Amino acid sequence: MAGFFKKLFTKFSRSSRIDWEELEAELVAADIGIRRAMGIADQLKESKGLDAENLVESTREVLRRAFPSTAPSLPAPPEGKPLVILVVGVNGTGKTTSAAKLAHLLQKQGSRVLLAAADTFRAAAVEQLQSWADKLNIPICKGAPSQDPASVCYEAHTQAIREGFQYLICDTAGRLHTRHNLMEELSKIRRTLAKQDASAPHSTLLVVDATTGANALAQAREFHKATPLDSVIITKMDGSGKGGVAVAIMDEMHISPSFLGTGEGAEDFEPFNRDRYVDSLL
Ligand code: GDP
């Protein structure tokens, strides 16, 4: 919605007239979910003394309040054990990149982080994680080609415990055409991780691509059924997408974003902040 929304407000301001239909259509197109879009439009219509000028402020406030004041942060690593993070999502959303960026962020904060390449189905995915690991100097545990992803996670978990890592980040597979198998695979990974620490994985993060709009919401629904999600990482916030899908996921599933991907580089990753996010939408 970003640029267009601003233009729309400027147009309303100039003509001192709010075109409600146009506003509603733009809100719907922003992927924030139809119910929320209608709700905002209705709420604004009912507001007294609302003019085109303060429309932006009112919209910003409504969207801000859709999110908790503090975004979910990662729990602290348990005493003497690594905090295990499972990164899940459909191929192409930016899952591998986000796993590497998150590892980089934690490492910059002074933590010892191990990456696990558990998408053994795609050689390219393992190579890609390896190349990030080399570039960012992050230790990585890889399995043999086609090794059972759960067994790669188990080995990585063993290594992380033995070598005193504070975080283990597992990059998982995301092929959609064998959805049932994928969901089985994720369940197996969870069970396997729990063998060495009953509370692992401690955090499951779904990666969704902001440019895919309502599809991202559908993916969140699907994954949440198979593996309980703690939060979402919204990638490609720098892209052509409207980015509003975080609102739709929050509204429907009560799952807040924890991080945003804002580019292809290792530093293009930031903890979710509702004020900054809403500003970027408007
Ligand atoms: P995966 O298949 O889900 O593991 O996706 P990848 O991590 O391979 O990413 C797919 C493509 O998206 C790559 O070209 C990444 O560089 C790109 N990508 C990932 N995150 C972002 C982001 O936040 N912004 C942009 N512009 N590109 C991203």
Short mmCIF file of C-alpha atoms and ligand atoms in Angstrom, two decimals:
data_model
loop_
_atom_site.label_atom_id
_atom_site.label_comp_id
_atom_site.label_asym_id
_atom_site.label_seq_id
_atom_site.Cartn_x
_atom_site.Cartn_y
_atom_site.Cartn_z
CA MET A 1 0.00 0.00 0.00
CA ALA A 2 2.93 2.26 0.89
CA GLY A 3 3.29 4.82 -1.89
CA PHE A 4 -0.21 4.51 -3.21
CA PHE A 5 -1.78 5.09 0.18
CA LYS A 6 0.15 8.31 0.64
CA LYS A 7 -0.91 9.47 -2.79
CA LEU A 8 -4.49 8.61 -1.96
CA PHE A 9 -4.39 10.67 1.23
CA THR A 10 -2.83 13.60 -0.60
CA LYS A 11 -5.58 13.41 -3.18
CA PHE A 12 -8.24 13.37 -0.46
CA SER A 13 -6.56 16.29 1.26
CA ARG A 14 -6.47 18.34 -1.91
CA SER A 15 -10.10 17.77 -2.71
CA SER A 16 -11.06 17.85 1.02
CA ARG A 17 -13.23 14.88 0.28
CA ILE A 18 -12.72 11.27 1.33
CA ASP A 19 -13.63 8.73 -1.28
CA TRP A 20 -14.61 5.86 1.01
CA GLU A 21 -14.93 3.33 -1.76
CA GLU A 22 -11.44 4.04 -3.00
CA LEU A 23 -10.09 3.90 0.54
CA GLU A 24 -11.81 0.58 1.21
CA ALA A 25 -10.53 -0.89 -2.04
CA GLU A 26 -6.99 0.17 -1.21
CA LEU A 27 -7.17 -1.31 2.28
CA VAL A 28 -8.43 -4.60 0.86
CA ALA A 29 -5.64 -4.59 -1.71
CA ALA A 30 -3.08 -4.13 1.06
CA ASP A 31 -3.59 -7.75 2.18
CA ILE A 32 -4.57 -6.82 5.72
CA GLY A 33 -7.63 -9.07 5.39
CA ILE A 34 -11.09 -8.09 4.15
CA ARG A 35 -12.70 -8.01 7.57
CA ARG A 36 -10.00 -5.76 8.98
CA ALA A 37 -10.11 -3.50 5.90
CA MET A 38 -13.89 -3.10 6.20
CA GLY A 39 -13.58 -2.65 9.95
CA ILE A 40 -11.07 0.17 9.57
CA ALA A 41 -13.13 1.90 6.91
CA ASP A 42 -16.31 1.64 9.06
CA GLN A 43 -14.49 2.87 12.14
CA LEU A 44 -13.07 5.83 10.28
CA LYS A 45 -16.47 6.69 8.81
CA GLU A 46 -17.93 6.84 12.29
CA SER A 47 -15.13 8.99 13.72
CA LYS A 48 -16.25 12.50 14.43
CA GLY A 49 -14.30 15.41 13.04
CA LEU A 50 -12.35 13.19 10.67
CA ASP A 51 -11.01 14.90 7.60
CA ALA A 52 -8.66 13.83 4.87
CA GLU A 53 -5.72 15.30 6.79
CA ASN A 54 -6.06 13.21 9.92
CA LEU A 55 -7.09 10.08 8.09
CA VAL A 56 -3.50 8.84 8.02
CA GLU A 57 -3.10 9.29 11.76
CA SER A 58 -6.35 7.46 12.53
CA THR A 59 -5.49 4.59 10.18
CA ARG A 60 -2.02 4.33 11.67
CA GLU A 61 -3.46 4.11 15.17
CA VAL A 62 -5.96 1.38 14.27
CA LEU A 63 -3.26 -0.69 12.56
CA ARG A 64 -0.78 -0.19 15.41
CA ARG A 65 -3.28 -1.48 17.91
CA ALA A 66 -3.65 -4.70 15.91
CA PHE A 67 -0.26 -5.75 17.33
CA PRO A 68 1.01 -6.28 20.87
CA SER A 69 3.11 -3.37 22.09
CA THR A 70 6.19 -5.58 22.27
CA ALA A 71 6.91 -8.11 19.57
CA PRO A 72 7.61 -11.69 20.66
CA SER A 73 11.33 -12.01 21.25
CA LEU A 74 13.21 -15.29 21.39
CA PRO A 75 13.31 -16.87 24.83
CA ALA A 76 16.70 -16.91 26.57
CA PRO A 77 18.63 -20.16 26.04
CA PRO A 78 17.87 -22.67 28.79
CA GLU A 79 20.59 -23.25 31.40
CA GLY A 80 23.42 -25.27 29.88
CA LYS A 81 21.48 -26.15 26.73
CA PRO A 82 20.96 -24.56 23.34
CA LEU A 83 17.75 -22.77 22.47
CA VAL A 84 16.46 -24.70 19.48
CA ILE A 85 14.77 -22.69 16.73
CA LEU A 86 12.95 -24.39 13.89
CA VAL A 87 12.65 -22.26 10.76
CA VAL A 88 9.82 -23.46 8.52
CA GLY A 89 8.10 -22.21 5.38
CA VAL A 90 7.44 -22.77 1.72
CA ASN A 91 10.40 -22.83 -0.69
CA GLY A 92 11.25 -19.47 -2.14
CA THR A 93 9.88 -17.43 0.75
CA GLY A 94 13.39 -16.66 2.00
CA LYS A 95 13.63 -19.35 4.67
CA THR A 96 17.30 -20.23 4.23
CA THR A 97 18.30 -16.59 3.95
CA SER A 98 16.31 -15.73 7.09
CA ALA A 99 17.83 -18.63 9.06
CA ALA A 100 21.29 -17.28 8.17
CA LYS A 101 20.33 -13.67 8.92
CA LEU A 102 18.92 -14.66 12.31
CA ALA A 103 22.07 -16.61 13.13
CA HIS A 104 24.13 -13.59 12.12
CA LEU A 105 22.07 -11.27 14.32
CA LEU A 106 22.44 -13.52 17.36
CA GLN A 107 26.13 -13.99 16.70
CA LYS A 108 26.61 -10.22 16.48
CA GLN A 109 24.96 -10.01 19.89
CA GLY A 110 27.73 -12.25 21.22
CA SER A 111 26.00 -15.65 21.22
CA ARG A 112 27.38 -18.91 19.91
CA VAL A 113 25.11 -20.17 17.15
CA LEU A 114 25.04 -23.43 15.19
CA LEU A 115 23.11 -23.78 11.94
CA ALA A 116 21.62 -27.10 10.84
CA ALA A 117 20.92 -27.72 7.15
CA ALA A 118 17.91 -30.01 7.38
CA ASP A 119 16.57 -29.49 3.87
CA THR A 120 18.53 -32.50 2.64
CA PHE A 121 16.01 -33.05 -0.15
CA ARG A 122 17.42 -30.07 -2.09
CA ALA A 123 21.17 -30.05 -2.51
CA ALA A 124 20.94 -26.40 -3.52
CA ALA A 125 19.38 -25.49 -0.18
CA VAL A 126 22.24 -27.11 1.75
CA GLU A 127 24.79 -25.38 -0.49
CA GLN A 128 23.08 -22.05 -0.03
CA LEU A 129 23.10 -22.33 3.75
CA GLN A 130 26.72 -23.44 3.59
CA SER A 131 27.63 -20.41 1.52
CA TRP A 132 25.93 -18.08 4.04
CA ALA A 133 27.69 -19.89 6.87
CA ASP A 134 31.07 -19.44 5.14
CA LYS A 135 30.42 -15.78 4.42
CA LEU A 136 29.22 -14.97 7.92
CA ASN A 137 31.56 -17.33 9.72
CA ILE A 138 28.82 -19.36 11.37
CA PRO A 139 29.37 -23.05 12.22
CA ILE A 140 27.07 -25.40 10.34
CA CYS A 141 26.04 -29.03 10.69
CA LYS A 142 25.12 -30.76 7.44
CA GLY A 143 23.91 -34.24 6.76
CA ALA A 144 24.75 -36.52 3.88
CA PRO A 145 22.68 -35.98 0.71
CA SER A 146 19.18 -37.38 1.25
CA GLN A 147 19.86 -38.13 4.91
CA ASP A 148 16.70 -38.08 7.00
CA PRO A 149 16.21 -34.41 8.00
CA ALA A 150 15.20 -35.47 11.52
CA SER A 151 18.49 -37.30 11.91
CA VAL A 152 20.43 -34.20 10.75
CA CYS A 153 18.61 -32.15 13.40
CA TYR A 154 19.36 -34.81 16.01
CA GLU A 155 23.06 -34.78 15.16
CA ALA A 156 23.16 -30.99 15.14
CA HIS A 157 21.39 -30.93 18.52
CA THR A 158 23.93 -33.39 19.93
CA GLN A 159 26.77 -31.24 18.63
CA ALA A 160 25.19 -28.04 19.98
CA ILE A 161 24.80 -29.58 23.46
CA ARG A 162 28.28 -31.12 23.44
CA GLU A 163 30.02 -27.97 22.24
CA GLY A 164 28.06 -25.53 24.38
CA PHE A 165 26.27 -23.57 21.64
CA GLN A 166 23.59 -21.19 22.91
CA TYR A 167 21.40 -21.38 19.81
CA LEU A 168 20.68 -24.06 17.26
CA ILE A 169 18.82 -22.86 14.17
CA CYS A 170 17.41 -25.61 11.96
CA ASP A 171 16.60 -24.74 8.35
CA THR A 172 13.93 -27.20 7.20
CA ALA A 173 12.47 -28.30 3.87
CA GLY A 174 9.63 -26.40 2.23
CA ARG A 175 8.43 -28.30 -0.80
CA LEU A 176 4.74 -27.67 -1.18
CA HIS A 177 3.83 -30.34 -3.72
CA THR A 178 4.32 -33.09 -1.15
CA ARG A 179 2.61 -31.18 1.60
CA HIS A 180 1.51 -34.21 3.57
CA ASN A 181 5.03 -35.64 3.67
CA LEU A 182 6.44 -32.27 4.61
CA MET A 183 4.11 -31.94 7.57
CA GLU A 184 5.02 -35.49 8.65
CA GLU A 185 8.67 -34.59 8.32
CA LEU A 186 8.26 -31.53 10.53
CA SER A 187 6.46 -33.58 13.19
CA LYS A 188 9.27 -36.11 13.12
CA ILE A 189 11.89 -33.38 13.48
CA ARG A 190 10.02 -32.04 16.54
CA ARG A 191 9.82 -35.47 18.14
CA THR A 192 13.49 -36.11 17.47
CA LEU A 193 14.60 -32.77 18.92
CA ALA A 194 12.49 -33.44 22.02
CA LYS A 195 14.46 -36.64 22.68
CA GLN A 196 17.44 -34.64 23.94
CA ASP A 197 15.48 -31.79 25.50
CA ALA A 198 11.79 -32.28 26.18
CA SER A 199 11.07 -28.59 25.60
CA ALA A 200 12.79 -28.42 22.20
CA PRO A 201 12.14 -26.94 19.74
CA HIS A 202 11.72 -23.86 21.88
CA SER A 203 10.63 -21.63 19.06
CA THR A 204 9.13 -22.34 15.65
CA LEU A 205 9.26 -19.48 13.18
CA LEU A 206 7.32 -19.50 9.94
CA VAL A 207 8.85 -17.55 7.07
CA VAL A 208 6.35 -15.90 4.73
CA ASP A 209 6.94 -13.66 1.74
CA ALA A 210 5.19 -10.28 1.92
CA THR A 211 4.84 -10.18 -1.85
CA THR A 212 2.59 -13.27 -1.90
CA GLY A 213 -0.25 -11.52 -0.11
CA ALA A 214 -3.13 -13.69 0.97
CA ASN A 215 -1.13 -16.84 0.12
CA ALA A 216 1.05 -16.11 3.11
CA LEU A 217 -2.00 -16.28 5.37
CA ALA A 218 -2.99 -19.62 3.81
CA GLN A 219 0.54 -20.93 4.45
CA ALA A 220 0.39 -19.79 8.07
CA ARG A 221 -2.88 -21.69 8.55
CA GLU A 222 -1.47 -24.82 6.95
CA PHE A 223 1.81 -24.88 8.85
CA HIS A 224 0.20 -24.03 12.16
CA LYS A 225 -1.89 -27.20 11.88
CA ALA A 226 1.23 -29.34 11.47
CA THR A 227 3.63 -27.57 13.76
CA PRO A 228 2.60 -24.98 16.34
CA LEU A 229 4.04 -21.62 15.31
CA ASP A 230 5.43 -19.12 17.79
CA SER A 231 5.81 -16.25 15.39
CA VAL A 232 6.39 -15.34 11.79
CA ILE A 233 9.23 -13.77 9.86
CA ILE A 234 7.91 -11.60 7.04
CA THR A 235 10.44 -11.34 4.21
CA LYS A 236 10.75 -9.08 1.18
CA MET A 237 9.28 -6.09 2.93
CA ASP A 238 11.48 -4.13 0.52
CA GLY A 239 9.68 -5.67 -2.48
CA SER A 240 6.62 -4.76 -4.46
CA GLY A 241 4.24 -6.41 -2.01
CA LYS A 242 1.83 -4.52 0.13
CA GLY A 243 3.21 -6.10 3.29
CA GLY A 244 -0.09 -5.94 5.14
CA VAL A 245 -0.32 -9.69 5.57
CA ALA A 246 1.16 -9.44 9.08
CA VAL A 247 -2.09 -7.75 10.13
CA ALA A 248 -4.17 -10.54 8.61
CA ILE A 249 -2.08 -13.26 10.32
CA MET A 250 -2.27 -11.43 13.63
CA ASP A 251 -6.04 -10.94 13.38
CA GLU A 252 -6.89 -14.46 12.39
CA MET A 253 -4.25 -16.50 14.16
CA HIS A 254 -3.03 -14.24 16.95
CA ILE A 255 0.54 -14.88 15.85
CA SER A 256 2.74 -11.82 15.78
CA PRO A 257 5.73 -11.24 13.52
CA SER A 258 9.06 -11.34 15.31
CA PHE A 259 11.41 -10.29 12.50
CA LEU A 260 11.21 -8.62 9.11
CA GLY A 261 13.41 -9.27 6.09
CA THR A 262 14.13 -6.05 4.24
CA GLY A 263 16.58 -7.05 1.53
CA GLU A 264 18.94 -9.73 0.28
CA GLY A 265 21.93 -8.81 2.43
CA ALA A 266 22.85 -10.31 5.80
CA GLU A 267 22.09 -7.05 7.62
CA ASP A 268 18.68 -6.60 5.99
CA PHE A 269 16.84 -8.12 8.91
CA GLU A 270 15.28 -6.45 11.90
CA PRO A 271 13.21 -7.28 14.96
CA PHE A 272 9.57 -6.45 14.34
CA ASN A 273 8.50 -3.09 15.65
CA ARG A 274 4.83 -2.21 15.19
CA ASP A 275 5.41 1.53 14.78
CA ARG A 276 8.02 1.12 12.10
CA TYR A 277 5.99 -1.59 10.39
CA VAL A 278 2.81 0.48 10.25
CA ASP A 279 4.77 3.51 9.05
CA SER A 280 6.15 1.39 6.22
CA LEU A 281 2.60 0.41 5.24
CA LEU A 282 1.33 3.95 5.15
P1 GDP B 1 13.95 -20.53 0.58
O1 GDP B 1 13.73 -21.36 -0.65
O2 GDP B 1 12.66 -20.26 1.28
O3 GDP B 1 15.00 -21.06 1.48
O4 GDP B 1 14.37 -19.08 0.06
P2 GDP B 1 15.81 -18.43 -0.07
O5 GDP B 1 16.37 -18.11 1.26
O6 GDP B 1 16.61 -19.23 -1.01
O7 GDP B 1 15.40 -17.03 -0.74
C1 GDP B 1 14.76 -16.96 -2.00
C2 GDP B 1 15.15 -15.63 -2.66
O8 GDP B 1 14.60 -14.56 -1.91
C3 GDP B 1 16.65 -15.39 -2.69
O9 GDP B 1 16.96 -14.79 -3.91
C4 GDP B 1 16.88 -14.41 -1.54
O10 GDP B 1 18.00 -13.57 -1.75
C5 GDP B 1 15.60 -13.61 -1.58
N1 GDP B 1 15.25 -13.00 -0.29
C6 GDP B 1 15.17 -13.55 0.93
N2 GDP B 1 14.77 -12.65 1.86
C7 GDP B 1 14.61 -11.46 1.21
C8 GDP B 1 14.21 -10.14 1.59
O11 GDP B 1 13.91 -9.82 2.75
N3 GDP B 1 14.17 -9.20 0.60
C9 GDP B 1 14.48 -9.50 -0.70
N4 GDP B 1 14.41 -8.52 -1.59
N5 GDP B 1 14.84 -10.72 -1.09
C10 GDP B 1 14.92 -11.70 -0.17
#
